[in-house]
């Protein structure tokens, strides 16, 4: 059965899309730890990040770098933090989270955004993706 994230890539489940390349896809985390929390995934469904073949791993990390540059422009932050958990969804993904301080990378804390805020944020990130 396809993962939730494969269904998002296929457009079967809606998302707030941020960016896309031939092999990768980025969208807002639905339960963000901070405003600007983005997930970067390979379109190909592979559970564990470090099982990706070398080429796709390289493409994903380069893609995540470009998405992080967009987050840095759009979201007030000192730096964009990177995390890999993968304990919930068995489809490799890189969390990008704007950080003002160390405590902002806390997966037990969440911020609530309205649908309008999600839409606006995704549009701004997409517009700044280069
Ligand atoms: P992990 O697998 O890294 O432990 O966590 C999975 C992440 O995916 C969580 O931050 C969760 O909020 C996010 N997530 C789970 N299901 C969906 C979904 O259907 N849409 C979006 N946009 N994010 C999801």
Coordinates of N, CA and C in Angstrom, one line a residue, residues 35-98:
X35 N 6.2 27.7 12.8 CA 5.7 28.1 11.6 C 6.8 28.1 10.5
X36 N 6.6 27.4 9.4 CA 7.6 27.3 8.4 C 8.2 25.9 8.4
X37 N 7.6 24.9 9.2 CA 8.1 23.6 9.3 C 7.7 22.9 8.0
X38 N 8.8 22.4 7.2 CA 8.6 21.8 5.9 C 9.1 20.4 5.9
X39 N 8.5 19.5 5.2 CA 9.0 18.2 4.9 C 9.5 18.1 3.5
X40 N 10.7 17.5 3.3 CA 11.3 17.3 2.0 C 11.4 15.8 1.8
X41 N 10.8 15.3 0.7 CA 10.8 13.8 0.5 C 11.2 13.5 -0.9
X42 N 11.7 12.3 -1.1 CA 11.9 11.8 -2.4 C 10.6 11.3 -2.9
X43 N 10.3 11.5 -4.2 CA 9.0 11.0 -4.7 C 8.9 9.5 -4.7
X44 N 10.1 8.9 -4.9 CA 10.1 7.4 -4.8 C 10.0 7.0 -3.3
X45 N 9.1 6.0 -3.1 CA 8.9 5.6 -1.7 C 9.9 4.6 -1.2
X46 N 10.7 5.2 -0.3 CA 11.8 4.4 0.4 C 11.6 4.7 1.9
X47 N 11.5 3.8 2.7 CA 11.2 4.0 4.2 C 12.3 4.9 4.8
X48 N 13.6 4.4 4.7 CA 14.6 4.9 5.6 C 15.6 5.8 4.8
X49 N 15.8 7.0 5.2 CA 16.6 8.0 4.5 C 17.9 7.4 4.0
X50 N 18.6 6.7 4.9 CA 19.9 6.2 4.6 C 19.9 4.9 3.8
X51 N 18.7 4.5 3.4 CA 18.6 3.4 2.4 C 18.5 4.0 0.9
X52 N 18.3 5.3 0.8 CA 18.2 5.9 -0.5 C 19.5 5.6 -1.3
X53 N 19.4 5.4 -2.6 CA 20.7 5.2 -3.3 C 21.4 6.6 -3.3
X54 N 22.7 6.5 -3.6 CA 23.5 7.7 -3.5 C 23.0 8.9 -4.3
X55 N 22.6 8.6 -5.5 CA 22.1 9.7 -6.4 C 20.9 10.4 -5.8
X56 N 19.9 9.6 -5.4 CA 18.7 10.2 -4.9 C 18.9 10.9 -3.6
X57 N 19.8 10.3 -2.7 CA 20.2 10.9 -1.5 C 20.8 12.3 -1.7
X58 N 21.6 12.4 -2.7 CA 22.3 13.6 -3.1 C 21.2 14.6 -3.6
X59 N 20.3 14.1 -4.4 CA 19.3 15.0 -5.0 C 18.4 15.6 -3.9
X60 N 18.0 14.7 -2.9 CA 17.2 15.1 -1.8 C 17.8 16.2 -0.9
X61 N 19.1 15.9 -0.6 CA 19.8 16.9 0.3 C 20.0 18.2 -0.4
X62 N 20.3 18.2 -1.7 CA 20.4 19.4 -2.5 C 19.1 20.2 -2.6
X63 N 18.1 19.4 -2.7 CA 16.7 20.0 -2.8 C 16.4 20.6 -1.4
X64 N 16.6 19.9 -0.3 CA 16.4 20.4 1.0 C 17.1 21.7 1.3
X65 N 18.3 21.8 0.7 CA 19.1 23.0 0.9 C 18.5 24.2 0.2
X66 N 17.9 24.0 -1.0 CA 17.2 25.0 -1.7 C 15.9 25.4 -0.9
X67 N 15.2 24.5 -0.4 CA 14.0 24.8 0.4 C 14.4 25.5 1.6
X68 N 15.5 25.1 2.3 CA 15.9 25.8 3.5 C 16.2 27.3 3.2
X69 N 16.8 27.5 2.1 CA 17.1 28.9 1.7 C 15.8 29.7 1.5
X70 N 14.8 29.1 1.0 CA 13.5 29.8 0.9 C 12.9 30.1 2.3
X71 N 13.0 29.1 3.2 CA 12.5 29.3 4.5 C 13.2 30.4 5.2
X72 N 14.5 30.5 5.1 CA 15.3 31.5 5.7 C 14.9 32.9 5.2
X73 N 14.5 33.0 4.0 CA 14.0 34.3 3.5 C 12.7 34.7 4.0
X74 N 11.8 33.7 4.1 CA 10.4 34.0 4.4 C 10.1 34.0 5.9
X75 N 10.7 33.1 6.7 CA 10.4 33.0 8.1 C 11.5 33.7 9.0
X76 N 11.1 34.5 9.9 CA 12.2 35.1 10.8 C 12.8 34.0 11.6
X77 N 14.1 33.8 11.4 CA 14.8 32.8 12.2 C 16.3 33.1 12.1
X78 N 17.0 32.5 13.1 CA 18.5 32.6 13.0 C 19.1 31.6 12.0
X79 N 18.5 30.4 12.1 CA 19.0 29.3 11.1 C 17.8 28.4 10.9
X80 N 18.0 27.6 9.9 CA 16.9 26.5 9.6 C 17.5 25.2 10.1
X81 N 16.8 24.6 11.1 CA 17.3 23.3 11.7 C 16.8 22.2 10.8
X82 N 17.6 21.1 10.9 CA 17.3 19.9 10.1 C 17.2 18.7 11.0
X83 N 16.1 17.9 10.8 CA 15.9 16.7 11.6 C 15.4 15.6 10.8
X84 N 15.8 14.4 11.2 CA 15.3 13.2 10.5 C 14.8 12.2 11.6
X85 N 13.5 11.9 11.6 CA 13.0 11.0 12.6 C 12.5 9.8 11.9
X86 N 11.4 9.9 11.2 CA 10.9 8.8 10.4 C 10.2 7.7 11.3
X87 N 9.8 8.1 12.5 CA 9.2 7.1 13.4 C 7.7 6.9 13.1
X88 N 7.2 7.9 12.4 CA 5.7 7.8 12.2 C 5.3 7.4 10.8
X89 N 6.0 8.1 9.8 CA 5.7 7.8 8.4 C 6.8 7.1 7.7
X90 N 6.6 5.9 7.2 CA 7.6 5.1 6.6 C 7.9 5.5 5.2
X91 N 8.2 6.7 5.0 CA 8.6 7.3 3.7 C 9.6 8.4 4.0
X92 N 10.9 8.2 3.6 CA 12.0 9.0 4.0 C 11.6 10.5 3.9
X93 N 11.9 11.3 4.9 CA 11.7 12.7 4.9 C 12.6 13.5 5.8
X94 N 12.9 14.7 5.3 CA 13.8 15.6 6.1 C 12.9 16.7 6.6
X95 N 12.9 16.9 7.9 CA 12.2 18.0 8.5 C 13.1 19.3 8.5
X96 N 12.6 20.4 8.0 CA 13.3 21.7 8.0 C 12.4 22.6 8.9
X97 N 13.1 23.1 10.0 CA 12.4 23.9 11.0 C 13.1 25.2 11.3
X98 N 12.4 26.4 11.0 CA 13.1 27.6 11.4 C 13.3 27.8 12.9

